[in-house]
Coordinates of C-alpha atoms in Angstrom, one line a residue:
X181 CA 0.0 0.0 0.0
X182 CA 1.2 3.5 -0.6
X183 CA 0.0 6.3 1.3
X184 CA 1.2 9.4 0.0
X185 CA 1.2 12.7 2.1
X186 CA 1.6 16.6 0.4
X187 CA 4.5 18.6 2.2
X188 CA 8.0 18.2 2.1
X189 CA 8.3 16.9 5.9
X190 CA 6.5 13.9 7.5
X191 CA 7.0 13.6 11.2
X192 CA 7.7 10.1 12.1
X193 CA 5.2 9.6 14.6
X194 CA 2.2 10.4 11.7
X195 CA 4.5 7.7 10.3
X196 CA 3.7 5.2 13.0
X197 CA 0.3 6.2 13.9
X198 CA -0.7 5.4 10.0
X199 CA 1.3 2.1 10.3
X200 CA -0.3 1.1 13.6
X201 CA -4.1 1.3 12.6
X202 CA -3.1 -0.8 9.3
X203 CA -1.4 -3.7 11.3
X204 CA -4.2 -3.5 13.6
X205 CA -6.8 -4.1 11.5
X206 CA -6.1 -7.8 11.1
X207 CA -3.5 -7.4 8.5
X208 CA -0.4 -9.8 8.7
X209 CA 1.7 -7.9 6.2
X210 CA 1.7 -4.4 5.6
X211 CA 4.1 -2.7 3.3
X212 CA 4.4 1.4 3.6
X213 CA 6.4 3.6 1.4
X214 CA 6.0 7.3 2.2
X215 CA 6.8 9.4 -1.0
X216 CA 7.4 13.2 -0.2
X217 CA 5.4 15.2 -2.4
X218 CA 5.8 18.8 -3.2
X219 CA 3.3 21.3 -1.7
X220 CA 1.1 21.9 -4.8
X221 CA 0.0 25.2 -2.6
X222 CA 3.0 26.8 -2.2
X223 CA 3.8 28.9 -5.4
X224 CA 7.1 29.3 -6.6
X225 CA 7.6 33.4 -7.1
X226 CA 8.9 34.4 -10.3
X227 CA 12.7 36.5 -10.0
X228 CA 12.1 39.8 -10.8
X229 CA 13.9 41.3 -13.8
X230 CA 15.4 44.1 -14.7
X231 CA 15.4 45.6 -18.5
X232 CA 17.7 47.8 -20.3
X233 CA 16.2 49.5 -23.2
X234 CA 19.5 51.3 -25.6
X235 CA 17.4 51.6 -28.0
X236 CA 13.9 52.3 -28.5
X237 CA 10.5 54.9 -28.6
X238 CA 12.4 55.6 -25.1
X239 CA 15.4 54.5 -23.0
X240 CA 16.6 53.3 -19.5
X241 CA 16.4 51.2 -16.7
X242 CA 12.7 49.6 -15.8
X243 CA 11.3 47.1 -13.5
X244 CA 8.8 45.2 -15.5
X245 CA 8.5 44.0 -19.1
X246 CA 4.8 45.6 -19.2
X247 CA 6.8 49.1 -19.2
X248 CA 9.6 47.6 -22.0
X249 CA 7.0 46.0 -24.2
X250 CA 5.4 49.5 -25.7
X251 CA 8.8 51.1 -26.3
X252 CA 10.5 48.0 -28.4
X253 CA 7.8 46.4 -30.0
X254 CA 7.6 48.3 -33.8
X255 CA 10.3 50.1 -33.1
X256 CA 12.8 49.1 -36.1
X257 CA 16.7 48.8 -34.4
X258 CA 15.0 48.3 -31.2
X259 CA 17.8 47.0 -28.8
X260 CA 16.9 45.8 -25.6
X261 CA 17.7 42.9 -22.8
X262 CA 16.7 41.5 -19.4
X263 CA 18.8 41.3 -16.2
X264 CA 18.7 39.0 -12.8
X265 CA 19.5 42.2 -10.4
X266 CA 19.7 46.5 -10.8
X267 CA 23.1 46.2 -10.3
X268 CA 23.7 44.1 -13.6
X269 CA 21.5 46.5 -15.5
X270 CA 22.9 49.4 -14.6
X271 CA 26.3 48.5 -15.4
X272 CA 24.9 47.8 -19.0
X273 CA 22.9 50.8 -19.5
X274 CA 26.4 52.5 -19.4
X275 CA 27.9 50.1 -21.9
X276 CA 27.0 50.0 -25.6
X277 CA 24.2 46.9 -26.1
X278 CA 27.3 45.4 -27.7
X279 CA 28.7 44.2 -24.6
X280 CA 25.5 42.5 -23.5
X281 CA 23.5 41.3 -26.7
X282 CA 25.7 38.4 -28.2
X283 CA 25.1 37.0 -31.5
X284 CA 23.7 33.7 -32.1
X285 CA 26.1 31.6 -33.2
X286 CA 25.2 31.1 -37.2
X287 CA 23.4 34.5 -37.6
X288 CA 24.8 36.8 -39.7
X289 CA 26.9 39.0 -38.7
X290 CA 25.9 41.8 -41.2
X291 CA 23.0 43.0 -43.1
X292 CA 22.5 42.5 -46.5
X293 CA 23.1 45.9 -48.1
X294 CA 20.3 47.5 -49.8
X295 CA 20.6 47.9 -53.6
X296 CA 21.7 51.4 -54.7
X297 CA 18.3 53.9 -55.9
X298 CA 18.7 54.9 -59.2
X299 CA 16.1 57.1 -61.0
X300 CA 14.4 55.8 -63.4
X301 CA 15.5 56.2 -67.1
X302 CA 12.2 56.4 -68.6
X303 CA 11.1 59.8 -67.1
X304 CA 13.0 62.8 -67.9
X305 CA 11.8 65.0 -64.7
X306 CA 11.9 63.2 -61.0
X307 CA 10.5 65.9 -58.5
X308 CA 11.1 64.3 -54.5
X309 CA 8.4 66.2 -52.7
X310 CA 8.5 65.9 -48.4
X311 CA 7.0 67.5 -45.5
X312 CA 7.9 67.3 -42.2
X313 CA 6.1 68.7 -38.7
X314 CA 7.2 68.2 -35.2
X315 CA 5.5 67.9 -32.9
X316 CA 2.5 66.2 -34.9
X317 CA 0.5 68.9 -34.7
X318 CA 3.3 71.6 -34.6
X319 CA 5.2 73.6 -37.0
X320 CA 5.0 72.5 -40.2
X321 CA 6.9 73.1 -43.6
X322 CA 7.4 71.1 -46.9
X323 CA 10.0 71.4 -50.0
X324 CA 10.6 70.0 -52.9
X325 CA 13.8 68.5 -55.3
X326 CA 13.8 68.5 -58.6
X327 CA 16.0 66.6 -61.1
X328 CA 16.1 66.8 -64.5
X329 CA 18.5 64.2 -66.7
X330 CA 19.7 63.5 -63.6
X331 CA 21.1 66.2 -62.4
X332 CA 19.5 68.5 -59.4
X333 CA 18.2 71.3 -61.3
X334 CA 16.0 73.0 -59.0
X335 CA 15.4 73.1 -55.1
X336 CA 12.0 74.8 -53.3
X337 CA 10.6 75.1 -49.8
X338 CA 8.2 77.2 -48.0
X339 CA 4.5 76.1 -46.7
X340 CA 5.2 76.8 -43.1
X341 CA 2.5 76.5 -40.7
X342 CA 2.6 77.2 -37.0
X343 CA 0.1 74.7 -36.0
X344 CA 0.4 72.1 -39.3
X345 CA -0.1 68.1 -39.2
X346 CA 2.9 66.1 -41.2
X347 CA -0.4 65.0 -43.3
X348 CA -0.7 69.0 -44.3
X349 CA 2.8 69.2 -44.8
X350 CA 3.3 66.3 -47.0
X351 CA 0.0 66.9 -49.4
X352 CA 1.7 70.7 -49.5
X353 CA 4.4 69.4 -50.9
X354 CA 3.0 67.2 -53.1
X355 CA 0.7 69.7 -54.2
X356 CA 3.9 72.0 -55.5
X357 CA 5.3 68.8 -57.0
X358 CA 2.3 68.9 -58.9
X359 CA 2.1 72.3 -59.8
X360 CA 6.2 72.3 -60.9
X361 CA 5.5 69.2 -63.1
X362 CA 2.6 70.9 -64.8
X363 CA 5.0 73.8 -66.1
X364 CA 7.8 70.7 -66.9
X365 CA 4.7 69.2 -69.3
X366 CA 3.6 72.2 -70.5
X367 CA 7.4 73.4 -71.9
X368 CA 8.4 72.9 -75.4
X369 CA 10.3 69.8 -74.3
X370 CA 7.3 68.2 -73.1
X371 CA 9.1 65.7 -70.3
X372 CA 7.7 63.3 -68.5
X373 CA 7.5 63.7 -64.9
X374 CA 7.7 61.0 -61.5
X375 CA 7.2 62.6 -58.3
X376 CA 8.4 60.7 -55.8
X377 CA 6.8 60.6 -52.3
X378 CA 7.7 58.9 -49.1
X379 CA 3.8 59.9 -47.9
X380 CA 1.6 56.5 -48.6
X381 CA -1.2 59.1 -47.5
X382 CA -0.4 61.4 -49.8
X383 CA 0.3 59.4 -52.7
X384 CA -3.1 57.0 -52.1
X385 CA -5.6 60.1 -51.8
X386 CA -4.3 61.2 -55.4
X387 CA -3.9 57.5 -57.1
X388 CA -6.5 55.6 -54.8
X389 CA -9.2 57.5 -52.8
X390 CA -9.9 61.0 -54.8
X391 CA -11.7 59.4 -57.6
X392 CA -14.4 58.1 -54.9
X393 CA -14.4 60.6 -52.6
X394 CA -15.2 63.2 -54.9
X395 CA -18.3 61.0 -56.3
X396 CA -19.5 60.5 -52.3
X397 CA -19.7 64.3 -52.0
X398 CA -16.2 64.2 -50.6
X399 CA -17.2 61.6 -47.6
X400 CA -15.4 58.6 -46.5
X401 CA -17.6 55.2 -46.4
X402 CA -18.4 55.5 -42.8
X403 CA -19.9 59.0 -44.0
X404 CA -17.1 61.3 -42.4
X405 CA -16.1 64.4 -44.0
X406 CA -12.7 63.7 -45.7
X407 CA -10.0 65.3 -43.8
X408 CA -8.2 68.4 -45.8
X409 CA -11.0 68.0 -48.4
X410 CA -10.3 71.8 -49.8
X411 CA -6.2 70.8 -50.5
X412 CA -7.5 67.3 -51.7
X413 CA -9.9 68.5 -54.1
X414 CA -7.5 70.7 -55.7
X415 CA -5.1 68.9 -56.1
X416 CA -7.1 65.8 -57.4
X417 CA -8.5 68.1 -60.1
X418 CA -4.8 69.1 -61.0
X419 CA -3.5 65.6 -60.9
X420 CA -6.5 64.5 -63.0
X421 CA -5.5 67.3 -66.1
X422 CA -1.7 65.8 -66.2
X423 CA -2.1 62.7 -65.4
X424 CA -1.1 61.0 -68.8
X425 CA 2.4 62.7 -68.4
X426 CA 2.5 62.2 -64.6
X427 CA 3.2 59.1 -62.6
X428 CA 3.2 59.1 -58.7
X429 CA 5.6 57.0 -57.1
X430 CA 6.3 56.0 -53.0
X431 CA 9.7 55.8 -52.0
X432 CA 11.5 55.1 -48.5
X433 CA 12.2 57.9 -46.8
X434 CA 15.4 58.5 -44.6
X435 CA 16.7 55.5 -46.2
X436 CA 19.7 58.2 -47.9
X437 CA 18.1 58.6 -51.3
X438 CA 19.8 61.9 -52.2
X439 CA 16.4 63.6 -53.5
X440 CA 14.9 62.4 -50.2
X441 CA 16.9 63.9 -48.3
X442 CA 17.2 67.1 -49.6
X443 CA 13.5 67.7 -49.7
X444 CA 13.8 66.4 -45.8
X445 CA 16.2 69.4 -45.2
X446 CA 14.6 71.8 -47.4
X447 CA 10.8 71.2 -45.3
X448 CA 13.0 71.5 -41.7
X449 CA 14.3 75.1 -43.7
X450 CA 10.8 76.2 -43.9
X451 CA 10.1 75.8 -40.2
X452 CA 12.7 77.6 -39.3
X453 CA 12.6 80.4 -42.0
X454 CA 8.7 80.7 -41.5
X455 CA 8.4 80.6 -45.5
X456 CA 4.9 80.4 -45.7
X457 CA 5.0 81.0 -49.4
X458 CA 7.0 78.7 -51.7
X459 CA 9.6 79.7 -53.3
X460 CA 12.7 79.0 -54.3
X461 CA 16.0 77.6 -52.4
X462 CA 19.6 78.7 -53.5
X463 CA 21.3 79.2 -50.3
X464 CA 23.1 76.3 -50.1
X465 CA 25.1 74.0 -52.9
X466 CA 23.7 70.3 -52.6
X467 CA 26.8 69.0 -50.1
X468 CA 25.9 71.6 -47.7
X469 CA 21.9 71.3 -47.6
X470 CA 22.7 67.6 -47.1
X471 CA 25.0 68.3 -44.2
X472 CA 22.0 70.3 -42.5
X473 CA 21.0 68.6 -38.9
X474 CA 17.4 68.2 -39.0
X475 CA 16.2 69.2 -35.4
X476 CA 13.1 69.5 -33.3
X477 CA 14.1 73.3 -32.7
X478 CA 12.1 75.4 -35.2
X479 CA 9.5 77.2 -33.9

């Protein structure tokens, strides 16, 4: 017979008691094995970590991984890792996440490069429109690159607004790219034009969502009133007249495609110059507007 009893200690005169009644009831041979089990009651508490976060929507030291989770989850780059005590993590918060985040063995040790952007040869304009505002809503600007046989040819900013969205700022921009590839058509060399965008909202309002907006009375399906309807419906009409010479194309921003870039620095230009117009940029050669440190700071 096996009697088993929870707890990790039996006291031996339980032991005997159990083994007493069992011979006395008539019983010439009684075999007893106690087995010690573990006290299914007693829980065992789980060690507390602590997290480093180097890199992510914010940094630092926390306590629990409900804190971590919303800083390093979509966060491309995000570079973060647990610790057993403080003491551990704080002596890697002042390393770099090098010294703590080891390599699989077999993974690769670098990144597969990224092809080269070239633009394409089968439009003879490329116009790189961008807009920028920080804080979202905040101060807003937009500019514009334009190259033509693949050269930079032209450079344009302005559209500041003191209390802009990046949305605003982005169809602003695209809106000029629009209205500079209209003169490019409309020239005796009769180019073809690609504006190139890195605003998917932008770009799908003009290719995508205009067309049945505009037959809804400029409502979404739920029945909402578009957002920016006025700058929309402009530039929908605009779009739709040059169309056939005009393609509108997304591509990665601050990935370091030069056109990219420099309408990224020509938009933080506008903040801080408060060029609510749009006009032209000449200031700087390319190098030097490429060198420009995009900040939070204009206001």
């Amino acid at each position: 017979m096996v009697q088993r009893y929870p707890g990790r200690k039996v006291w031996a005169a339980t032991i005997r008691d159990k083994l007493s009644r069992l011979t006395g009831s008539g019983m010439i041979q009684v075999q007893a094995k106690v087995i010690l089990m573990p006290d299914t009651k007693t829980k065992t508490k789980t060690k507390k970590k602590h997290y480093v976060v180097w890199t992510g929507k914010d940094t630092g030291i926390f306590d629990s991984w409900s804190d971590v989770q919303p800083l390093v989850i979509g966060h491309a780059g995000a570079k973060f890792k647990g610790f057993d005590t403080r003491s551990e993590a704080e002596a890697a918060f002042a390393s770099p996440p090098e010294a703590s985040i080891v390599r699989k063995s077999g993974a690769r040790s670098k990144a597969r490069p990224r092809p080269a952007f070239t633009l394409d040869p089968d439009f003879d304009v490329h116009i790189f429109s961008d807009g920028a505002c920080i804080p979202n809503p905040g101060v807003a600007g937009s500019g514009v690159a334009v190259y033509q046989g693949g050269e930079l040819v032209e450079c344009w900013y302005g559209g500041y607004e003191p209390m802009g969205t990046n949305n605003t700022a982005e169809l602003y921009a695209l809106h000029q790219a629009l209205l500079i590839a209209e003169r490019k058509l409309n020239s005796d060399a009769g180019d073809k034009v690609q504006i190139l965008s890195d605003s998917s909202y932008s770009l799908k309002a003009m290719n995508e969502w205009a067309a049945r907006w505009k037959r809804n009375g400029w409502r979404r399906r739920d029945g909402e009133e578009v957002a920016n309807q006025a700058l929309i419906a402009t530039m929908f009409e605009q779009f739709s007249a040059i169309r056939d010479g005009v393609t509108l194309v997304h591509v990665k921003g601050h990935a370091g495609i030069e056109g990219n870039e420099l309408a990224d620095r020509l938009s933080f230009l506008a903040r801080l110059d408060k060029v609510q117009g749009f006009e032209p940029f000449d200031r700087l050669d390319k190098t030097a507007l490429l060198a420009v440190q995009v900040s939070a700071s204009a206001e």
